[in-house]
GROMACS .gro file of C-alpha atoms in nm:
model
  123
    1PRO     CA    1   0.260   2.901   0.281
    2GLU     CA    2  -0.070   3.084   0.302
    3ASP     CA    3  -0.259   2.775   0.186
    4ALA     CA    4  -0.093   2.571   0.461
    5ARG     CA    5  -0.207   2.822   0.723
    6THR     CA    6  -0.559   2.816   0.579
    7ALA     CA    7  -0.569   2.436   0.594
    8PHE     CA    8  -0.468   2.435   0.960
    9ASP     CA    9  -0.688   2.725   1.068
   10THR     CA   10  -0.998   2.669   0.856
   11TYR     CA   11  -1.016   2.292   0.839
   12GLY     CA   12  -0.834   2.193   1.156
   13VAL     CA   13  -0.610   1.943   0.980
   14ASP     CA   14  -0.320   1.784   1.167
   15ALA     CA   15  -0.091   1.778   0.863
   16ILE     CA   16  -0.073   1.883   0.501
   17MET     CA   17   0.063   1.715   0.190
   18ILE     CA   18   0.295   1.905  -0.037
   19GLY     CA   19   0.340   1.770  -0.387
   20ARG     CA   20   0.397   1.963  -0.703
   21ALA     CA   21   0.465   2.284  -0.514
   22THR     CA   22   0.812   2.144  -0.452
   23PHE     CA   23   0.893   2.132  -0.825
   24GLY     CA   24   1.154   2.398  -0.883
   25ARG     CA   25   1.104   2.527  -0.531
   26PRO     CA   26   1.223   2.263  -0.285
   27TRP     CA   27   1.268   2.535  -0.024
   28ILE     CA   28   0.888   2.563   0.003
   29PHE     CA   29   0.906   2.364   0.329
   30ARG     CA   30   1.127   2.636   0.479
   31GLU     CA   31   0.886   2.904   0.354
   32ILE     CA   32   0.586   2.726   0.505
   33LYS     CA   33   0.758   2.676   0.840
   34TYR     CA   34   0.860   3.041   0.850
   35PHE     CA   35   0.505   3.155   0.765
   36LEU     CA   36   0.345   2.927   1.024
   37GLU     CA   37   0.587   3.050   1.292
   38THR     CA   38   0.578   3.423   1.210
   39GLY     CA   39   0.263   3.489   1.009
   40GLU     CA   40   0.482   3.663   0.751
   41LYS     CA   41   0.628   3.561   0.419
   42MET     CA   42   0.991   3.457   0.438
   43PRO     CA   43   1.228   3.716   0.291
   44ALA     CA   44   1.339   3.623  -0.060
   45MET     CA   45   1.632   3.386  -0.065
   46PRO     CA   46   1.939   3.503  -0.253
   47VAL     CA   47   1.960   3.358  -0.605
   48LYS     CA   48   2.290   3.187  -0.525
   49GLU     CA   49   2.129   3.002  -0.235
   50GLN     CA   50   1.837   2.891  -0.453
   51ILE     CA   51   2.080   2.768  -0.721
   52ASP     CA   52   2.283   2.585  -0.455
   53ILE     CA   53   1.969   2.405  -0.337
   54LEU     CA   54   1.886   2.302  -0.694
   55LYS     CA   55   2.244   2.175  -0.734
   56GLU     CA   56   2.208   1.975  -0.412
   57HIS     CA   57   1.890   1.826  -0.555
   58VAL     CA   58   2.080   1.721  -0.869
   59ASP     CA   59   2.357   1.563  -0.660
   60ASN     CA   60   2.100   1.376  -0.450
   61SER     CA   61   1.924   1.250  -0.763
   62ILE     CA   62   2.253   1.134  -0.915
   63GLU     CA   63   2.342   0.952  -0.594
   64TRP     CA   64   1.995   0.801  -0.556
   65LEU     CA   65   1.978   0.679  -0.916
   66GLN     CA   66   2.350   0.595  -0.922
   67ASP     CA   67   2.378   0.745  -1.269
   68GLU     CA   68   2.482   1.098  -1.366
   69ARG     CA   69   2.262   1.131  -1.675
   70LYS     CA   70   1.953   0.976  -1.515
   71GLY     CA   71   1.994   1.193  -1.205
   72ILE     CA   72   2.010   1.506  -1.417
   73VAL     CA   73   1.713   1.403  -1.631
   74HIS     CA   74   1.516   1.333  -1.312
   75SER     CA   75   1.593   1.687  -1.192
   76ARG     CA   76   1.492   1.868  -1.511
   77ARG     CA   77   1.130   1.917  -1.408
   78HIS     CA   78   1.258   2.125  -1.118
   79PHE     CA   79   1.456   2.349  -1.351
   80ALA     CA   80   1.160   2.393  -1.584
   81ALA     CA   81   0.930   2.490  -1.296
   82SER     CA   82   1.173   2.692  -1.086
   83PRO     CA   83   1.085   3.055  -1.015
   84VAL     CA   84   1.460   3.122  -1.017
   85PHE     CA   85   1.463   3.109  -1.396
   86LYS     CA   86   1.139   3.301  -1.460
   87GLY     CA   87   1.140   3.645  -1.617
   88ILE     CA   88   1.498   3.649  -1.744
   89ALA     CA   89   1.520   3.845  -2.069
   90ASN     CA   90   1.630   3.645  -2.375
   91PHE     CA   91   1.662   3.332  -2.163
   92LYS     CA   92   1.529   3.078  -2.413
   93PRO     CA   93   1.870   2.958  -2.548
   94MET     CA   94   2.008   2.917  -2.195
   95ARG     CA   95   1.688   2.744  -2.083
   96ILE     CA   96   1.717   2.495  -2.368
   97GLN     CA   97   2.081   2.433  -2.279
   98LEU     CA   98   1.986   2.394  -1.910
   99LEU     CA   99   1.723   2.134  -1.997
  100ARG     CA  100   1.947   1.942  -2.237
  101GLU     CA  101   2.271   1.924  -2.042
  102GLU     CA  102   2.369   1.572  -1.936
  103LYS     CA  103   2.698   1.632  -1.753
  104ARG     CA  104   2.693   1.749  -1.392
  105ASP     CA  105   2.998   1.978  -1.415
  106ASN     CA  106   2.869   2.147  -1.732
  107LEU     CA  107   2.522   2.184  -1.580
  108PHE     CA  108   2.659   2.340  -1.262
  109ALA     CA  109   2.881   2.579  -1.461
  110LEU     CA  110   2.575   2.688  -1.660
  111MET     CA  111   2.373   2.732  -1.340
  112ASP     CA  112   2.652   2.949  -1.196
  113GLU     CA  113   2.654   3.155  -1.516
  114ILE     CA  114   2.278   3.203  -1.487
  115ALA     CA  115   2.310   3.302  -1.120
  116THR     CA  116   2.570   3.564  -1.216
  117LEU     CA  117   2.345   3.692  -1.495
  118ILE     CA  118   2.048   3.725  -1.260
  119THR     CA  119   2.255   3.895  -0.989
  120GLN     CA  120   2.398   4.144  -1.240
  121ASN     CA  121   2.051   4.228  -1.367
  122GLU     CA  122   1.920   4.282  -1.013
  123GLY     CA  123   2.193   4.530  -0.926
   0.00000   0.00000   0.00000
């Protein structure tokens, strides 16, 4: 978000391109809009909401590619890059499972389990 503001203010651009910043963080557009409108960072989104957005991305990929496995594989880069899954203690086995799962329902159940784990550790 700060880089977007810098581009507009410093260089006078009419638009910006957002590429890899969306990997694992598709809500970056919302964060940029909020920052441009308020000058402040957007409050942190609840983990459940972030997970729900990642699930929506998986569903969209499955629909777009018309194949469950291919849609999930296409979405994996977002899981690997997502700040949602950073800093979780002893997360490696779950991360491997997250990146190997090929069934939507199993993947979503695992994502819900991870969301619960994160929420419990925050409280």
